[in-house]
Amino acid sequence: MAMGSNSIESTLDHLFRRESGKMVSLLTRIFGPEHLELVEDVVQDTLLKALQQWPYAGIPQNPSAWFFRVAKNRALDMIRHDKFKRRLPEDIEDAADSEWTLAPAIQEIFSEREIPNHQLRMMFACCDPQIPVLSQIALSLKTLCGFSMSEIARAFFTTEETIQKRIYRAKQSFLEGKISLEIPVGKELRERLQAVLHTLYLVFNEGFYSRGGESIIREDMIEEALRLAVLVADHPAVSSPEADALCALMALHAARLPARSDKNRAFILLEDQDRSRWDKALIHFGKTYLDRSARGSELSAYHLEAGIAFQHAIAASFQDTDWKTISEIYHNLVRINPIPMVRLNRAIALLHAVGSSAALPALLDLTEDKTLNQAPFLWAALAEAFLKSNQPAKAKQSLKTALNFAERDEEKSILTEKLNRIDRQA
């Protein structure tokens, strides 16, 4: 049954986010990392074919299987008809000598059990130390997670042109044949794992509070980030307490998703959420990985953030939250990662744990920070602190400043309601 173009495009966008990284990983294994540009062309051709066929034939019963079949057949055709004239990885080149060996070899790469291994190798290839760190992350977001250039630019708080340059530099290392698809060991593994985890953390953050797209919440990004994080944490070759902690914080935050928006997809703040709608299975899942992360003596920023998320998850209400413990965890987190956003969250925790006398100076100090002083949530937090210190006029002015910087309708609606509430109480 044919469907409207908007429905097709919406479905394809979701599938591209979920499946493109898998296809890139599998095709890179076939053609070799030095042919990454070709691999991306094959993936784009697969998506284009879907856009051409699905509006008339309808969305296949198993869209993911359709994608993999088309990509696999395209790879086989390129090898069979000698359209791909560059050198293949040795085992694929040997298999290409006979049809009896070629098709089974390609099919084995596309088998369900091999997909996670190929994705893991691709993740670590994108984070090879020969590639600059910022380029590693940008390339991972583009090739493995299906981010657009504009989405990556927002995640880095920079321009699309800058991101294009970073990805170009990363691809040069692939093109020059410097990158292998092997999982590193020892010290090199530790260094590359940091970049892999940070990339997944960025994907999750963009999904949890998106700066782009139609919705402030991007469930597809959240789902993919958690899936990949679990893939890393559960693989015996790369598993670590830090990866466990990242899985924990993702799951504990994601557990709140059912209550973060209403039936009209309007955004609901943490203090107003119906906690009975929180996903208890995900909270249990997150607690399991949080317990696992305690093995060894390592204490990372992910451990501390997971600890904060757990405190929220077990609180019966916003008022019953153990803000004292949360503020203490933030105090330790600032020592490890003293970025403005962490300092802001510590100030908010102090506001609820101690009061405005402790929070106001910290919040006012952050208004001088150029990376944060145009963020609406900073001014909204400052307004709350002014209200708690019985300064409604300054609270209103802070909310007006927040409104001036707000870009999303969801943010504007929440801030306007807060302003109206002050007027009603006057």
mmCIF file with all atom_site columns, N, CA and C in Angstrom, residues 251-299:
data_model
loop_
_atom_site.group_PDB
_atom_site.id
_atom_site.type_symbol
_atom_site.label_atom_id
_atom_site.label_alt_id
_atom_site.label_comp_id
_atom_site.label_asym_id
_atom_site.label_entity_id
_atom_site.label_seq_id
_atom_site.pdbx_PDB_ins_code
_atom_site.Cartn_x
_atom_site.Cartn_y
_atom_site.Cartn_z
_atom_site.occupancy
_atom_site.B_iso_or_equiv
_atom_site.pdbx_formal_charge
_atom_site.auth_seq_id
_atom_site.auth_comp_id
_atom_site.auth_asym_id
_atom_site.auth_atom_id
_atom_site.pdbx_PDB_model_num
ATOM 1   N N  . ALA A 1 251 ? 20.648 4.705  30.773 1.00 0.00 ? 251 ALA A N  1
ATOM 2   C CA . ALA A 1 251 ? 19.416 3.974  31.083 1.00 0.00 ? 251 ALA A CA 1
ATOM 3   C C  . ALA A 1 251 ? 18.590 4.693  32.138 1.00 0.00 ? 251 ALA A C  1
ATOM 4   N N  . LEU A 1 252 ? 19.239 5.219  33.164 1.00 0.00 ? 252 LEU A N  1
ATOM 5   C CA . LEU A 1 252 ? 18.521 5.892  34.251 1.00 0.00 ? 252 LEU A CA 1
ATOM 6   C C  . LEU A 1 252 ? 17.870 7.185  33.767 1.00 0.00 ? 252 LEU A C  1
ATOM 7   N N  . HIS A 1 253 ? 18.533 7.892  32.880 1.00 0.00 ? 253 HIS A N  1
ATOM 8   C CA . HIS A 1 253 ? 17.911 9.091  32.288 1.00 0.00 ? 253 HIS A CA 1
ATOM 9   C C  . HIS A 1 253 ? 16.797 8.702  31.324 1.00 0.00 ? 253 HIS A C  1
ATOM 10  N N  . ALA A 1 254 ? 17.061 7.696  30.483 1.00 0.00 ? 254 ALA A N  1
ATOM 11  C CA . ALA A 1 254 ? 16.066 7.280  29.493 1.00 0.00 ? 254 ALA A CA 1
ATOM 12  C C  . ALA A 1 254 ? 14.797 6.747  30.153 1.00 0.00 ? 254 ALA A C  1
ATOM 13  N N  . ALA A 1 255 ? 14.915 6.250  31.380 1.00 0.00 ? 255 ALA A N  1
ATOM 14  C CA . ALA A 1 255 ? 13.741 5.732  32.095 1.00 0.00 ? 255 ALA A CA 1
ATOM 15  C C  . ALA A 1 255 ? 12.685 6.807  32.302 1.00 0.00 ? 255 ALA A C  1
ATOM 16  N N  . ARG A 1 256 ? 13.085 8.075  32.275 1.00 0.00 ? 256 ARG A N  1
ATOM 17  C CA . ARG A 1 256 ? 12.143 9.169  32.511 1.00 0.00 ? 256 ARG A CA 1
ATOM 18  C C  . ARG A 1 256 ? 11.406 9.604  31.239 1.00 0.00 ? 256 ARG A C  1
ATOM 19  N N  . LEU A 1 257 ? 11.805 9.067  30.105 1.00 0.00 ? 257 LEU A N  1
ATOM 20  C CA . LEU A 1 257 ? 11.239 9.527  28.831 1.00 0.00 ? 257 LEU A CA 1
ATOM 21  C C  . LEU A 1 257 ? 9.710  9.474  28.761 1.00 0.00 ? 257 LEU A C  1
ATOM 22  N N  . PRO A 1 258 ? 9.057  8.398  29.237 1.00 0.00 ? 258 PRO A N  1
ATOM 23  C CA . PRO A 1 258 ? 7.598  8.360  29.106 1.00 0.00 ? 258 PRO A CA 1
ATOM 24  C C  . PRO A 1 258 ? 6.887  9.517  29.793 1.00 0.00 ? 258 PRO A C  1
ATOM 25  N N  . ALA A 1 259 ? 7.550  10.136 30.776 1.00 0.00 ? 259 ALA A N  1
ATOM 26  C CA . ALA A 1 259 ? 6.917  11.223 31.527 1.00 0.00 ? 259 ALA A CA 1
ATOM 27  C C  . ALA A 1 259 ? 7.445  12.599 31.130 1.00 0.00 ? 259 ALA A C  1
ATOM 28  N N  . ARG A 1 260 ? 8.347  12.670 30.170 1.00 0.00 ? 260 ARG A N  1
ATOM 29  C CA . ARG A 1 260 ? 8.950  13.958 29.800 1.00 0.00 ? 260 ARG A CA 1
ATOM 30  C C  . ARG A 1 260 ? 8.104  14.764 28.820 1.00 0.00 ? 260 ARG A C  1
ATOM 31  N N  . SER A 1 261 ? 7.051  14.160 28.272 1.00 0.00 ? 261 SER A N  1
ATOM 32  C CA . SER A 1 261 ? 6.161  14.895 27.379 1.00 0.00 ? 261 SER A CA 1
ATOM 33  C C  . SER A 1 261 ? 4.738  14.376 27.550 1.00 0.00 ? 261 SER A C  1
ATOM 34  N N  . ASP A 1 262 ? 3.754  15.227 27.233 1.00 0.00 ? 262 ASP A N  1
ATOM 35  C CA . ASP A 1 262 ? 2.357  14.810 27.350 1.00 0.00 ? 262 ASP A CA 1
ATOM 36  C C  . ASP A 1 262 ? 1.861  14.249 26.019 1.00 0.00 ? 262 ASP A C  1
ATOM 37  N N  . LYS A 1 263 ? 0.569  14.011 25.922 1.00 0.00 ? 263 LYS A N  1
ATOM 38  C CA . LYS A 1 263 ? 0.027  13.375 24.713 1.00 0.00 ? 263 LYS A CA 1
ATOM 39  C C  . LYS A 1 263 ? 0.186  14.258 23.479 1.00 0.00 ? 263 LYS A C  1
ATOM 40  N N  . ASN A 1 264 ? 0.370  15.557 23.700 1.00 0.00 ? 264 ASN A N  1
ATOM 41  C CA . ASN A 1 264 ? 0.595  16.481 22.593 1.00 0.00 ? 264 ASN A CA 1
ATOM 42  C C  . ASN A 1 264 ? 2.083  16.732 22.358 1.00 0.00 ? 264 ASN A C  1
ATOM 43  N N  . ARG A 1 265 ? 2.923  15.942 23.042 1.00 0.00 ? 265 ARG A N  1
ATOM 44  C CA . ARG A 1 265 ? 4.384  16.023 22.960 1.00 0.00 ? 265 ARG A CA 1
ATOM 45  C C  . ARG A 1 265 ? 4.926  17.334 23.524 1.00 0.00 ? 265 ARG A C  1
ATOM 46  N N  . ALA A 1 266 ? 4.143  17.977 24.374 1.00 0.00 ? 266 ALA A N  1
ATOM 47  C CA . ALA A 1 266 ? 4.630  19.163 25.079 1.00 0.00 ? 266 ALA A CA 1
ATOM 48  C C  . ALA A 1 266 ? 5.606  18.720 26.164 1.00 0.00 ? 266 ALA A C  1
ATOM 49  N N  . PHE A 1 267 ? 6.702  19.466 26.313 1.00 0.00 ? 267 PHE A N  1
ATOM 50  C CA . PHE A 1 267 ? 7.773  19.092 27.235 1.00 0.00 ? 267 PHE A CA 1
ATOM 51  C C  . PHE A 1 267 ? 7.334  19.316 28.683 1.00 0.00 ? 267 PHE A C  1
ATOM 52  N N  . ILE A 1 268 ? 7.669  18.353 29.567 1.00 0.00 ? 268 ILE A N  1
ATOM 53  C CA . ILE A 1 268 ? 7.324  18.433 30.994 1.00 0.00 ? 268 ILE A CA 1
ATOM 54  C C  . ILE A 1 268 ? 8.608  18.431 31.807 1.00 0.00 ? 268 ILE A C  1
ATOM 55  N N  . LEU A 1 269 ? 8.757  19.430 32.666 1.00 0.00 ? 269 LEU A N  1
ATOM 56  C CA . LEU A 1 269 ? 9.952  19.536 33.506 1.00 0.00 ? 269 LEU A CA 1
ATOM 57  C C  . LEU A 1 269 ? 9.985  18.425 34.545 1.00 0.00 ? 269 LEU A C  1
ATOM 58  N N  . LEU A 1 270 ? 11.181 18.147 35.067 1.00 0.00 ? 270 LEU A N  1
ATOM 59  C CA . LEU A 1 270 ? 11.376 17.062 36.023 1.00 0.00 ? 270 LEU A CA 1
ATOM 60  C C  . LEU A 1 270 ? 10.445 17.203 37.230 1.00 0.00 ? 270 LEU A C  1
ATOM 61  N N  . GLU A 1 271 ? 10.306 18.428 37.765 1.00 0.00 ? 271 GLU A N  1
ATOM 62  C CA . GLU A 1 271 ? 9.502  18.607 38.976 1.00 0.00 ? 271 GLU A CA 1
ATOM 63  C C  . GLU A 1 271 ? 8.013  18.359 38.751 1.00 0.00 ? 271 GLU A C  1
ATOM 64  N N  . ASP A 1 272 ? 7.572  18.388 37.472 1.00 0.00 ? 272 ASP A N  1
ATOM 65  C CA . ASP A 1 272 ? 6.145  18.218 37.167 1.00 0.00 ? 272 ASP A CA 1
ATOM 66  C C  . ASP A 1 272 ? 5.828  16.848 36.581 1.00 0.00 ? 272 ASP A C  1
ATOM 67  N N  . GLN A 1 273 ? 6.815  15.973 36.492 1.00 0.00 ? 273 GLN A N  1
ATOM 68  C CA . GLN A 1 273 ? 6.580  14.676 35.852 1.00 0.00 ? 273 GLN A CA 1
ATOM 69  C C  . GLN A 1 273 ? 5.829  13.705 36.763 1.00 0.00 ? 273 GLN A C  1
ATOM 70  N N  . ASP A 1 274 ? 4.988  12.870 36.136 1.00 0.00 ? 274 ASP A N  1
ATOM 71  C CA . ASP A 1 274 ? 4.295  11.790 36.826 1.00 0.00 ? 274 ASP A CA 1
ATOM 72  C C  . ASP A 1 274 ? 5.262  10.609 36.931 1.00 0.00 ? 274 ASP A C  1
ATOM 73  N N  . ARG A 1 275 ? 5.828  10.415 38.106 1.00 0.00 ? 275 ARG A N  1
ATOM 74  C CA . ARG A 1 275 ? 6.885  9.418  38.252 1.00 0.00 ? 275 ARG A CA 1
ATOM 75  C C  . ARG A 1 275 ? 6.378  7.982  38.146 1.00 0.00 ? 275 ARG A C  1
ATOM 76  N N  . SER A 1 276 ? 5.077  7.803  38.232 1.00 0.00 ? 276 SER A N  1
ATOM 77  C CA . SER A 1 276 ? 4.531  6.455  38.040 1.00 0.00 ? 276 SER A CA 1
ATOM 78  C C  . SER A 1 276 ? 4.703  6.004  36.591 1.00 0.00 ? 276 SER A C  1
ATOM 79  N N  . ARG A 1 277 ? 4.953  6.947  35.692 1.00 0.00 ? 277 ARG A N  1
ATOM 80  C CA . ARG A 1 277 ? 5.141  6.617  34.276 1.00 0.00 ? 277 ARG A CA 1
ATOM 81  C C  . ARG A 1 277 ? 6.598  6.317  33.951 1.00 0.00 ? 277 ARG A C  1
ATOM 82  N N  . TRP A 1 278 ? 7.502  6.516  34.877 1.00 0.00 ? 278 TRP A N  1
ATOM 83  C CA . TRP A 1 278 ? 8.914  6.202  34.619 1.00 0.00 ? 278 TRP A CA 1
ATOM 84  C C  . TRP A 1 278 ? 9.063  4.704  34.379 1.00 0.00 ? 278 TRP A C  1
ATOM 85  N N  . ASP A 1 279 ? 9.976  4.353  33.499 1.00 0.00 ? 279 ASP A N  1
ATOM 86  C CA . ASP A 1 279 ? 10.180 2.960  33.091 1.00 0.00 ? 279 ASP A CA 1
ATOM 87  C C  . ASP A 1 279 ? 10.979 2.218  34.172 1.00 0.00 ? 279 ASP A C  1
ATOM 88  N N  . LYS A 1 280 ? 10.282 1.420  34.974 1.00 0.00 ? 280 LYS A N  1
ATOM 89  C CA . LYS A 1 280 ? 10.932 0.720  36.084 1.00 0.00 ? 280 LYS A CA 1
ATOM 90  C C  . LYS A 1 280 ? 11.933 -0.327 35.596 1.00 0.00 ? 280 LYS A C  1
ATOM 91  N N  . ALA A 1 281 ? 11.643 -0.940 34.448 1.00 0.00 ? 281 ALA A N  1
ATOM 92  C CA . ALA A 1 281 ? 12.576 -1.937 33.902 1.00 0.00 ? 281 ALA A CA 1
ATOM 93  C C  . ALA A 1 281 ? 13.904 -1.272 33.527 1.00 0.00 ? 281 ALA A C  1
ATOM 94  N N  . LEU A 1 282 ? 13.829 -0.076 32.943 1.00 0.00 ? 282 LEU A N  1
ATOM 95  C CA . LEU A 1 282 ? 15.055 0.634  32.582 1.00 0.00 ? 282 LEU A CA 1
ATOM 96  C C  . LEU A 1 282 ? 15.811 1.105  33.830 1.00 0.00 ? 282 LEU A C  1
ATOM 97  N N  . ILE A 1 283 ? 15.078 1.489  34.867 1.00 0.00 ? 283 ILE A N  1
ATOM 98  C CA . ILE A 1 283 ? 15.739 1.871  36.119 1.00 0.00 ? 283 ILE A CA 1
ATOM 99  C C  . ILE A 1 283 ? 16.500 0.675  36.687 1.00 0.00 ? 283 ILE A C  1
ATOM 100 N N  . HIS A 1 284 ? 15.870 -0.495 36.658 1.00 0.00 ? 284 HIS A N  1
ATOM 101 C CA . HIS A 1 284 ? 16.542 -1.712 37.130 1.00 0.00 ? 284 HIS A CA 1
ATOM 102 C C  . HIS A 1 284 ? 17.753 -2.024 36.257 1.00 0.00 ? 284 HIS A C  1
ATOM 103 N N  . PHE A 1 285 ? 17.592 -1.862 34.948 1.00 0.00 ? 285 PHE A N  1
ATOM 104 C CA . PHE A 1 285 ? 18.688 -2.092 34.013 1.00 0.00 ? 285 PHE A CA 1
ATOM 105 C C  . PHE A 1 285 ? 19.856 -1.149 34.332 1.00 0.00 ? 285 PHE A C  1
ATOM 106 N N  . GLY A 1 286 ? 19.539 0.118  34.551 1.00 0.00 ? 286 GLY A N  1
ATOM 107 C CA . GLY A 1 286 ? 20.573 1.090  34.883 1.00 0.00 ? 286 GLY A CA 1
ATOM 108 C C  . GLY A 1 286 ? 21.249 0.780  36.204 1.00 0.00 ? 286 GLY A C  1
ATOM 109 N N  . LYS A 1 287 ? 20.470 0.355  37.186 1.00 0.00 ? 287 LYS A N  1
ATOM 110 C CA . LYS A 1 287 ? 21.035 -0.006 38.501 1.00 0.00 ? 287 LYS A CA 1
ATOM 111 C C  . LYS A 1 287 ? 21.996 -1.190 38.365 1.00 0.00 ? 287 LYS A C  1
ATOM 112 N N  . THR A 1 288 ? 21.653 -2.140 37.502 1.00 0.00 ? 288 THR A N  1
ATOM 113 C CA . THR A 1 288 ? 22.527 -3.296 37.277 1.00 0.00 ? 288 THR A CA 1
ATOM 114 C C  . THR A 1 288 ? 23.889 -2.854 36.754 1.00 0.00 ? 288 THR A C  1
ATOM 115 N N  . TYR A 1 289 ? 23.887 -1.950 35.774 1.00 0.00 ? 289 TYR A N  1
ATOM 116 C CA . TYR A 1 289 ? 25.157 -1.474 35.215 1.00 0.00 ? 289 TYR A CA 1
ATOM 117 C C  . TYR A 1 289 ? 25.873 -0.543 36.187 1.00 0.00 ? 289 TYR A C  1
ATOM 118 N N  . LEU A 1 290 ? 25.125 0.181  37.007 1.00 0.00 ? 290 LEU A N  1
ATOM 119 C CA . LEU A 1 290 ? 25.759 1.027  38.022 1.00 0.00 ? 290 LEU A CA 1
ATOM 120 C C  . LEU A 1 290 ? 26.503 0.160  39.032 1.00 0.00 ? 290 LEU A C  1
ATOM 121 N N  . ASP A 1 291 ? 25.888 -0.950 39.439 1.00 0.00 ? 291 ASP A N  1
ATOM 122 C CA . ASP A 1 291 ? 26.558 -1.888 40.348 1.00 0.00 ? 291 ASP A CA 1
ATOM 123 C C  . ASP A 1 291 ? 27.795 -2.494 39.693 1.00 0.00 ? 291 ASP A C  1
ATOM 124 N N  . ARG A 1 292 ? 27.677 -2.833 38.410 1.00 0.00 ? 292 ARG A N  1
ATOM 125 C CA . ARG A 1 292 ? 28.821 -3.388 37.684 1.00 0.00 ? 292 ARG A CA 1
ATOM 126 C C  . ARG A 1 292 ? 29.968 -2.398 37.602 1.00 0.00 ? 292 ARG A C  1
ATOM 127 N N  . SER A 1 293 ? 29.630 -1.111 37.495 1.00 0.00 ? 293 SER A N  1
ATOM 128 C CA . SER A 1 293 ? 30.669 -0.084 37.328 1.00 0.00 ? 293 SER A CA 1
ATOM 129 C C  . SER A 1 293 ? 31.527 0.096  38.572 1.00 0.00 ? 293 SER A C  1
ATOM 130 N N  . ALA A 1 294 ? 31.074 -0.466 39.691 1.00 0.00 ? 294 ALA A N  1
ATOM 131 C CA . ALA A 1 294 ? 31.819 -0.306 40.949 1.00 0.00 ? 294 ALA A CA 1
ATOM 132 C C  . ALA A 1 294 ? 33.022 -1.237 41.033 1.00 0.00 ? 294 ALA A C  1
ATOM 133 N N  . ARG A 1 295 ? 33.170 -2.158 40.082 1.00 0.00 ? 295 ARG A N  1
ATOM 134 C CA . ARG A 1 295 ? 34.343 -3.051 40.106 1.00 0.00 ? 295 ARG A CA 1
ATOM 135 C C  . ARG A 1 295 ? 35.610 -2.233 39.859 1.00 0.00 ? 295 ARG A C  1
ATOM 136 N N  . GLY A 1 296 ? 36.633 -2.535 40.599 1.00 0.00 ? 296 GLY A N  1
ATOM 137 C CA . GLY A 1 296 ? 37.888 -1.798 40.457 1.00 0.00 ? 296 GLY A CA 1
ATOM 138 C C  . GLY A 1 296 ? 37.864 -0.500 41.255 1.00 0.00 ? 296 GLY A C  1
ATOM 139 N N  . SER A 1 297 ? 38.886 0.309  41.072 1.00 0.00 ? 297 SER A N  1
ATOM 140 C CA . SER A 1 297 ? 39.027 1.549  41.838 1.00 0.00 ? 297 SER A CA 1
ATOM 141 C C  . SER A 1 297 ? 38.760 2.793  41.007 1.00 0.00 ? 297 SER A C  1
ATOM 142 N N  . GLU A 1 298 ? 38.335 2.615  39.771 1.00 0.00 ? 298 GLU A N  1
ATOM 143 C CA . GLU A 1 298 ? 38.153 3.731  38.855 1.00 0.00 ? 298 GLU A CA 1
ATOM 144 C C  . GLU A 1 298 ? 36.914 4.545  39.209 1.00 0.00 ? 298 GLU A C  1
ATOM 145 N N  . LEU A 1 299 ? 37.043 5.872  39.186 1.00 0.00 ? 299 LEU A N  1
ATOM 146 C CA . LEU A 1 299 ? 35.917 6.772  39.398 1.00 0.00 ? 299 LEU A CA 1
ATOM 147 C C  . LEU A 1 299 ? 35.960 7.846  38.319 1.00 0.00 ? 299 LEU A C  1
#
